[in-house]
Each structure stands twice: as structure tokens, then as C-alpha cells.
Coordinates of C-alpha atoms (C1' of nucleotides) and ligand atoms in Angstrom, one line a residue:
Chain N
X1 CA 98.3 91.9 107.2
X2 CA 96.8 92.0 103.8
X3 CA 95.9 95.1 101.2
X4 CA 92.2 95.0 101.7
X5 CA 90.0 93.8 98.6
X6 CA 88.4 97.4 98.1
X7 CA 92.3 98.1 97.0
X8 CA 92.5 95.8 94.3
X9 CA 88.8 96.7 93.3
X10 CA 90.5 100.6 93.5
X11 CA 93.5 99.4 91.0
X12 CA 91.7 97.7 88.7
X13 CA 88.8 99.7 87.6
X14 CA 91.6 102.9 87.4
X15 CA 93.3 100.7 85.0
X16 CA 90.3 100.3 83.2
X17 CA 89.5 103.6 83.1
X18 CA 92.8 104.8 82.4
X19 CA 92.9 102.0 79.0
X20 CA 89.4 103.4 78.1
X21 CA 89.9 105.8 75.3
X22 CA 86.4 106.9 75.7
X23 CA 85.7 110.4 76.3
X24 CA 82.6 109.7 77.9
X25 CA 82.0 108.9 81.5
X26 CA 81.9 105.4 82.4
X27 CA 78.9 103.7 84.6
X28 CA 79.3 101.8 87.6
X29 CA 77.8 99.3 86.1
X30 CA 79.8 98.8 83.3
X31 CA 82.8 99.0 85.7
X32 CA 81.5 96.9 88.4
X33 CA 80.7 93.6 85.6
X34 CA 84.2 93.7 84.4
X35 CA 85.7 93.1 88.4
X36 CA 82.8 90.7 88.6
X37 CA 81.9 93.1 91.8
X38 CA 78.8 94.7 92.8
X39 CA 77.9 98.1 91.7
X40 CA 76.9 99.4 95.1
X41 CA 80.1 98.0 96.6
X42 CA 82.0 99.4 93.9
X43 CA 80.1 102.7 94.1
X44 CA 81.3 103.5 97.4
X45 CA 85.0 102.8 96.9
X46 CA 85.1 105.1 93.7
X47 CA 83.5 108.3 95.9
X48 CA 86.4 107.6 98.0
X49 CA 88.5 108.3 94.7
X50 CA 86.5 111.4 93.5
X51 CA 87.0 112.7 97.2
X52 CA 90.7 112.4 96.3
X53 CA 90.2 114.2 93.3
X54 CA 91.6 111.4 90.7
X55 CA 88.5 110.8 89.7
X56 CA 85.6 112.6 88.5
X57 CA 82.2 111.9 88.3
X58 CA 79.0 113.5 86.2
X59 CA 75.4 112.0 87.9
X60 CA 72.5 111.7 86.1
X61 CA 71.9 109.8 82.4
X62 CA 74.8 109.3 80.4
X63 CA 77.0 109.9 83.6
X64 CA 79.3 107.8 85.3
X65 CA 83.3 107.9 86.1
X66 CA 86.2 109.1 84.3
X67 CA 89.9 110.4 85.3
X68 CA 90.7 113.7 86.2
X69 CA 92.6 115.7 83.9
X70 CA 96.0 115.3 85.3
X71 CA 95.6 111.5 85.4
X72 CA 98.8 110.5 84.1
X73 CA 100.6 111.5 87.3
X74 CA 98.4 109.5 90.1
X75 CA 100.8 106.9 91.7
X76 CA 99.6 103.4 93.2
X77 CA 100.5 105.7 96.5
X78 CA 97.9 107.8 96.0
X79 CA 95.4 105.3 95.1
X80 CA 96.5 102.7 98.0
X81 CA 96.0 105.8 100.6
X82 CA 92.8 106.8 99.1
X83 CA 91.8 103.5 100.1
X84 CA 93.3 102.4 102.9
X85 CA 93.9 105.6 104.7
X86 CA 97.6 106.9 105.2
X87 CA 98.3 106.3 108.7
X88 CA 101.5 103.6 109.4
X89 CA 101.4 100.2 109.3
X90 CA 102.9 100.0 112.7
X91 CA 101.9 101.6 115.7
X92 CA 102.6 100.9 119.4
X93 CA 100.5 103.1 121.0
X94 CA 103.6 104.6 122.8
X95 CA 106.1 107.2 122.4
X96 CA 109.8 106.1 123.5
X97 CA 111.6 109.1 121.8
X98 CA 114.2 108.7 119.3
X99 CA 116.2 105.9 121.0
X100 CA 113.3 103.4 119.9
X101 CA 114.7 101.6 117.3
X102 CA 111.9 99.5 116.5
X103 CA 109.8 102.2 115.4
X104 CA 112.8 103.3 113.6
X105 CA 113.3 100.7 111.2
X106 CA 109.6 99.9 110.9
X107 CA 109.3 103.4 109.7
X108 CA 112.1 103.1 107.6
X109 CA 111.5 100.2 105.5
X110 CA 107.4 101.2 105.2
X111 CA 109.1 104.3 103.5
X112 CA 111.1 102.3 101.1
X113 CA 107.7 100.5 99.9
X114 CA 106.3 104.0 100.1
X115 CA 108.7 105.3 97.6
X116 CA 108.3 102.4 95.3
X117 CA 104.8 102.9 94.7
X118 CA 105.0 106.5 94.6
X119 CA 107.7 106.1 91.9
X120 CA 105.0 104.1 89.6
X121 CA 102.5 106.5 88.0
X122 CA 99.1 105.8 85.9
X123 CA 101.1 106.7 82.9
X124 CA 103.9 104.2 83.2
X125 CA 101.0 101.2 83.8
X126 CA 98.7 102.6 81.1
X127 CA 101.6 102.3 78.9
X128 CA 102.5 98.7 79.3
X129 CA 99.3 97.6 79.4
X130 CA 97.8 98.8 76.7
Chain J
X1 CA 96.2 97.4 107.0
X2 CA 98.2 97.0 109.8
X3 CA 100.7 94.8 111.3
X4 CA 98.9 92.3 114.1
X5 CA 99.6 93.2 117.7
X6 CA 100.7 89.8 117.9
X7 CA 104.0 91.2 116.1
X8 CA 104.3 93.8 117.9
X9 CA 104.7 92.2 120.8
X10 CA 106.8 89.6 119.4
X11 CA 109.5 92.1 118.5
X12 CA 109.6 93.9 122.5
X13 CA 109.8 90.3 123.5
X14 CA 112.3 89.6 121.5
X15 CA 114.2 92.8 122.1
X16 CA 113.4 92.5 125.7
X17 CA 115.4 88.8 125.4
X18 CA 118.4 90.2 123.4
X19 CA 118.9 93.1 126.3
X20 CA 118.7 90.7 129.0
X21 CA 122.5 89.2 130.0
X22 CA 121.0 86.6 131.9
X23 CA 122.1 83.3 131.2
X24 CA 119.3 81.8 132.9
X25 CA 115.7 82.1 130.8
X26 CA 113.2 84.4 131.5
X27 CA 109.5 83.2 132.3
X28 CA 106.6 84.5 130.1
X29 CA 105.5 85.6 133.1
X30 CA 108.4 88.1 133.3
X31 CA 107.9 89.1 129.4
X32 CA 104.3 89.6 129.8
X33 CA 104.4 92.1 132.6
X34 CA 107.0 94.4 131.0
X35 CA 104.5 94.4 127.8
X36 CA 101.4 94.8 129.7
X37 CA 100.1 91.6 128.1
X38 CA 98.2 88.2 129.3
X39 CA 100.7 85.5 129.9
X40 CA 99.1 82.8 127.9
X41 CA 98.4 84.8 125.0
X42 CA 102.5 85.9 125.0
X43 CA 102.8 82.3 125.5
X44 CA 100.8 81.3 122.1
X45 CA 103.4 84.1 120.5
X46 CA 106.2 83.0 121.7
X47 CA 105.7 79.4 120.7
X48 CA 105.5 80.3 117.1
X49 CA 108.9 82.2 117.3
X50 CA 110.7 78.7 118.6
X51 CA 109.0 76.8 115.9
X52 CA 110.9 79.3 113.9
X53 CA 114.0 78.5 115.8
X54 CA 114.5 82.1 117.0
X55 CA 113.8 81.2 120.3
X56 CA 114.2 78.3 122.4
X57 CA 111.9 77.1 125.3
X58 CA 112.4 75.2 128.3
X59 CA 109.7 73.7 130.5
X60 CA 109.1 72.8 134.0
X61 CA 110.8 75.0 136.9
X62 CA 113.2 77.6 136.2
X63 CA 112.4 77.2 133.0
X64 CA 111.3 80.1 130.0
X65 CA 112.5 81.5 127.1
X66 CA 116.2 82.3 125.7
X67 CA 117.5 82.9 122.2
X68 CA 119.0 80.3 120.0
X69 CA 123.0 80.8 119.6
X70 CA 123.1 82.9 115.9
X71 CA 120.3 85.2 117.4
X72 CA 122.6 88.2 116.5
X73 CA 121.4 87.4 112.6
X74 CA 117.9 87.4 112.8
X75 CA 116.2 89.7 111.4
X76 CA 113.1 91.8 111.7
X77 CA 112.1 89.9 108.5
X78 CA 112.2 87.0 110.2
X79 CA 110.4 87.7 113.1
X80 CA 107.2 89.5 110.9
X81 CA 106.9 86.1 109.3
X82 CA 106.8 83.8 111.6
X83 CA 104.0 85.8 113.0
X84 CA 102.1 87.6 110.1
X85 CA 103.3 84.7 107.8
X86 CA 105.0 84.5 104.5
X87 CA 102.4 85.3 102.1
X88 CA 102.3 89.0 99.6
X89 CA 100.6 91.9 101.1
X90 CA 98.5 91.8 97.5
X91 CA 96.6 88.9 96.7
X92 CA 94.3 89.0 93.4
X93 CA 93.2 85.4 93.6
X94 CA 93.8 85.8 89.7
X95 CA 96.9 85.3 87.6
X96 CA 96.6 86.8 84.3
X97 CA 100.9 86.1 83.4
X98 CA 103.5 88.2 83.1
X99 CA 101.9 91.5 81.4
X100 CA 100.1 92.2 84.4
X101 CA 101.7 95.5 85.8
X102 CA 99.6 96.0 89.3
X103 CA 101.0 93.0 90.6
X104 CA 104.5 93.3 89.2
X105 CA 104.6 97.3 91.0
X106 CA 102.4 95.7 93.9
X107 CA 105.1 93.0 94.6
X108 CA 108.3 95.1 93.7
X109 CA 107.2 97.7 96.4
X110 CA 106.7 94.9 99.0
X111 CA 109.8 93.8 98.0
X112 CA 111.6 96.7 99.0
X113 CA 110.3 96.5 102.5
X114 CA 111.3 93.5 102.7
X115 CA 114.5 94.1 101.7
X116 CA 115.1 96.7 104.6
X117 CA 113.8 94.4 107.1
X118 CA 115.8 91.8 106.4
X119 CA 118.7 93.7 106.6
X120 CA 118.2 95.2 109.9
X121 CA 119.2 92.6 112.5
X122 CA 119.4 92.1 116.5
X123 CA 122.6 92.8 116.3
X124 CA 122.2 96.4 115.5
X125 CA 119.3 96.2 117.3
X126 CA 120.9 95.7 120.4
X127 CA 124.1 97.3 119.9
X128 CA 121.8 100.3 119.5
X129 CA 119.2 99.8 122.4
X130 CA 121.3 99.2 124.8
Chain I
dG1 C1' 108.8 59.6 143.6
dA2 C1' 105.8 63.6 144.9
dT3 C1' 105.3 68.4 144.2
dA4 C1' 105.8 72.8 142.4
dT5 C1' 106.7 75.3 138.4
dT6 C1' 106.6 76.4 133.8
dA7 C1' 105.7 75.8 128.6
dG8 C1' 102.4 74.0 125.0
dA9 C1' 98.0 72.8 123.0
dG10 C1' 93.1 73.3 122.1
dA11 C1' 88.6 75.0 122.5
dG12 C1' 85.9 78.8 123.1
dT13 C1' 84.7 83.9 123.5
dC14 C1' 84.8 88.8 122.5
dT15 C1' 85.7 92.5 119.6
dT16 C1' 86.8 94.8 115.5
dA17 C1' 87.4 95.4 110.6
dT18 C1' 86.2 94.1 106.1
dA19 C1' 82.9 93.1 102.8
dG20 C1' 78.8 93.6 101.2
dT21 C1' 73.3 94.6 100.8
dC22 C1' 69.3 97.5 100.7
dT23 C1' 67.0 101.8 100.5
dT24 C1' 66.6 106.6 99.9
dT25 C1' 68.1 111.0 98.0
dA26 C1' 70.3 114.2 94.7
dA27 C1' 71.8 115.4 90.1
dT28 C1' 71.2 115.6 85.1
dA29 C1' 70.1 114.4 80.3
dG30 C1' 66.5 114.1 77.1
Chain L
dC1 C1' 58.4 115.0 83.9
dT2 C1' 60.8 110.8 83.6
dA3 C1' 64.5 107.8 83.1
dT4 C1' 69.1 107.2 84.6
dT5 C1' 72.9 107.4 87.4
dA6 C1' 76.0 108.8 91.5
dA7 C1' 76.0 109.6 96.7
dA8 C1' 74.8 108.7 101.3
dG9 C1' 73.3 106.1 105.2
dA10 C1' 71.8 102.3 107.7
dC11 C1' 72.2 97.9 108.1
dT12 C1' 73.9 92.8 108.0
dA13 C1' 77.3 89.1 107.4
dT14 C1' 81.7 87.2 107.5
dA15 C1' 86.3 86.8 108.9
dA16 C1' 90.2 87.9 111.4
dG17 C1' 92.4 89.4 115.5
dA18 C1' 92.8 89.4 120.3
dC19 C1' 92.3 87.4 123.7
dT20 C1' 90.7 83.7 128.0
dC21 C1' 90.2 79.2 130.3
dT22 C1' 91.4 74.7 131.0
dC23 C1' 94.0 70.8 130.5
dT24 C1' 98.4 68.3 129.5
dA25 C1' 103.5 67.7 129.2
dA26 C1' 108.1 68.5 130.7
dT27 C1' 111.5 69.3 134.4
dA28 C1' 113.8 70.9 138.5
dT29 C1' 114.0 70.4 143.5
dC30 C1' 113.2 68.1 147.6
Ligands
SF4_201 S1 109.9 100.9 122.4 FE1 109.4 101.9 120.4 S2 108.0 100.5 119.5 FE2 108.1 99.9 121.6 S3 106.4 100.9 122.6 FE3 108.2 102.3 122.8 S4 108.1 103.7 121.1 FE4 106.7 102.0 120.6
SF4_202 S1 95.4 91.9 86.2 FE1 97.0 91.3 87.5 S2 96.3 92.0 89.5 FE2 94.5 92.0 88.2 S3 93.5 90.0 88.5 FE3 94.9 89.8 86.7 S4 96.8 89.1 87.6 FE4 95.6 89.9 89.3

DNA sequence: GATATTAGAGAGTCTTATAGTCTTTAATAG
DNA sequence: CTATTAAAGACTATAAGACTCTCTAATATC
């Protein structure tokens, strides 16, 4: 069980547009050289981020990606689900009712990694990484 | 990401060996039916939870698979690792020191999973299952 | 000691998910 | 109209997960 690498590729180039200060869009291109990725790839992992709405992007010359207004408040939550989708980590298939522990304390301690990342915003990383 | 079904079945098994007051050991043949598995994959499981030390094996007729004495203490963090192994959930293949943020919130977070998993046992476990 | 029974080990297969490429289409600035 | 850039879709490649089959090792029972 691993975060896949389309994650990190998510993280990172948010950071980098987050730490950009320019107001103009950003290319793929651009974004893809830093991650030493390829733009294609990396294309198709940031439309999963403008369907989310955290990013936004402007086609045509001069375009590329930037951040929603807003920004400030996406969590590594958001970003994570936007990429690898928000179901569990653990399913059994079944449905024992309530007395199932297991599922229980899966749930539980998924929730506790859940509210971690929710807890850490764009803001707070754009701060101490700048 | 998901957890393997490897671990998955690891934990019934397990649970299925904590519930069971027999003395005697039960045969992966036994374990496999109640989990609607192939014996020999079970088997492959199962091996890697006694190289742990959860579990201990006897060959040869009669034989199978008990828990070790102390089996009340182990917990669900035990038995994730000996099947999805010890490594992080987030793996950049890069370390750029100390001021990196994504993998101090990425490693925190898994942290607090952890955290919860370890402290759930088979104790409660089976205190509660039973 | 022979035989039946059961775990362990290894190689090999099947399937699925991830990671990535290539090509075409749509939007937009100049 | 043309250059530039994002979006979409089909496709391929690689890797990991989920098994299966077969053979070997241990052990209880007779
Ligand atoms: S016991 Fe719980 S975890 Fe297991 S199959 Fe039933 S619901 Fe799922
Ligand atoms: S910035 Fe952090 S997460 Fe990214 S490659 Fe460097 S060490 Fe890894």
C-alpha cells in the first residue's frame, strides 16, 4: 500500500504554484521540468485538480495553471482525494453490522490520518516553505 | 491505495484464531473455508505472520496454526506490517532535509494511524467479538 | 519404519492498477 | 489565421497483487 506517484506529482507542483508569486498562469511545461515529469502525464493529473476546483486553468497562448482564489484553504486532504479518489482504504466486500470490529478500528484510525491532513492547509505549507 | 487482500485476510484469520478456545491448532484448511479463500495462498499468509512470531505453526498430522502465548498484545499494527511491510505510505525517492513540509505533514498523518492501530489489540478485539 | 497428514517453499500464471505515450480536438491570445 | 496551450481518448508498458501447482519437510499414528 503506497500513495500513488501521480500524488506526489499532485503535491508538488501545488507547492509550486502556491510559492509562485506570479499572477500569470503557469504552463505545463514549465511545471512538468521542475518534477522532471512529462507534460502529458502531468497534464492529466492537474484536470483532475481543476475538476476539483483548486485549480484553474486558462487554454490557449499565455495560458496554463494557477490556484483558485480561495487557495489558502485547500488541505493535503483535498488534494490526496482529488487524486486518489475518497473511498476507504479498507474494504471487505461484506457487511457484518456494527459488532464488526475490524472495520471499526480500520475506520477509526484511517480517520485519525484523515484529520491530520485535513488539519494542514496550502497556507500553513506555503508559509514554511517560502 | 488500498490495503492488500492479503491483510485482510490475515486479520479474520487471526481473529478467527483468537475466538477459537481450542487448544488443539486449527488447519489452514479450516481457516481458508470460513474466509472463502484457497488453502495454499492462506498458507503463504500465514507463514509470514509466524515469521513475525504472531503465530506459531506445527507440521505433520494434527498439526496447524495457534497463537504464540502474549497474543492478547498484538496489535493491528503488527499484523499490517508483517503483511504490507514497514515502509511510509509516501515515498519521494528524494530527500531535500528538514525544510521539506509535504513529507513532514505526509509522515505525521501516517503517524497518527499508526498510532491508533497500534493501540488497538486482540485483546479488545476479542473481548469485544466474542 | 511406512503411511497419512499437514505446513513451507518456489516457480509460474492471471489479473488489475499504475504509469506513461501518442494523437487529436478545443480554446484563446496576438 | 496562426501559434500556443489545455483537454480528451486511445493505447502501451510495467509492476504489483492475487492467486495456482508442485514439490519438499516435518510429525503423528499405526
Ligand atoms: S467481519 Fe467485518 S471486516 Fe470482516 S467481512 Fe464482516 S464486515 Fe467485513
Ligand atoms: S520536497 Fe520533500 S517530498 Fe518533495 S522531493 Fe524533496 S524531500 Fe521529497
Amino acid at each position: 500500500m503506497k500513495y500513488s506517484k501521480a500524488t506526489n506529482y499532485a503535491l508538488h507542483t501545488i507547492l509550486n504554484l502556491a510559492l509562485s508569486k506570479s499572477s500569470k498562469p503557469i504552463g505545463v511545461q514549465t511545471l512538468a521540468e521542475k518534477l522532471n515529469v512529462s507534460p502529458t502525464y502531468l497534464s492529466k493529473i492537474l484536470t483532475k485538480l481543476v475538476k476539483e476546483g483548486m485549480v484553474s486553468s486558462v487554454s490557449g497562448a499565455n495560458g496554463g495553471y494557477s490556484l483558485t482564489r480561495g487557495w489558502e484553504s485547500i488541505s493535503f486532504l483535498d488534494i490526496i482525494f482529488a487524486i486518489e479518489g475518497k473511498s476507504s482504504l479498507f474494504e471487505c466486500g461484506l457487511d457484518h453490522g456494527p459488532q464488526c470490529q475490524i472495520q471499526k478500528v480500520m475506520l477509526k484510525s484511517e480517520e485519525k490520518m484523515e484529520e491530520e491532513l485535513r488539519r494542514q492547509t496550502l497556507a500553513d505549507l506555503a508559509k514554511t516553505s517560502e
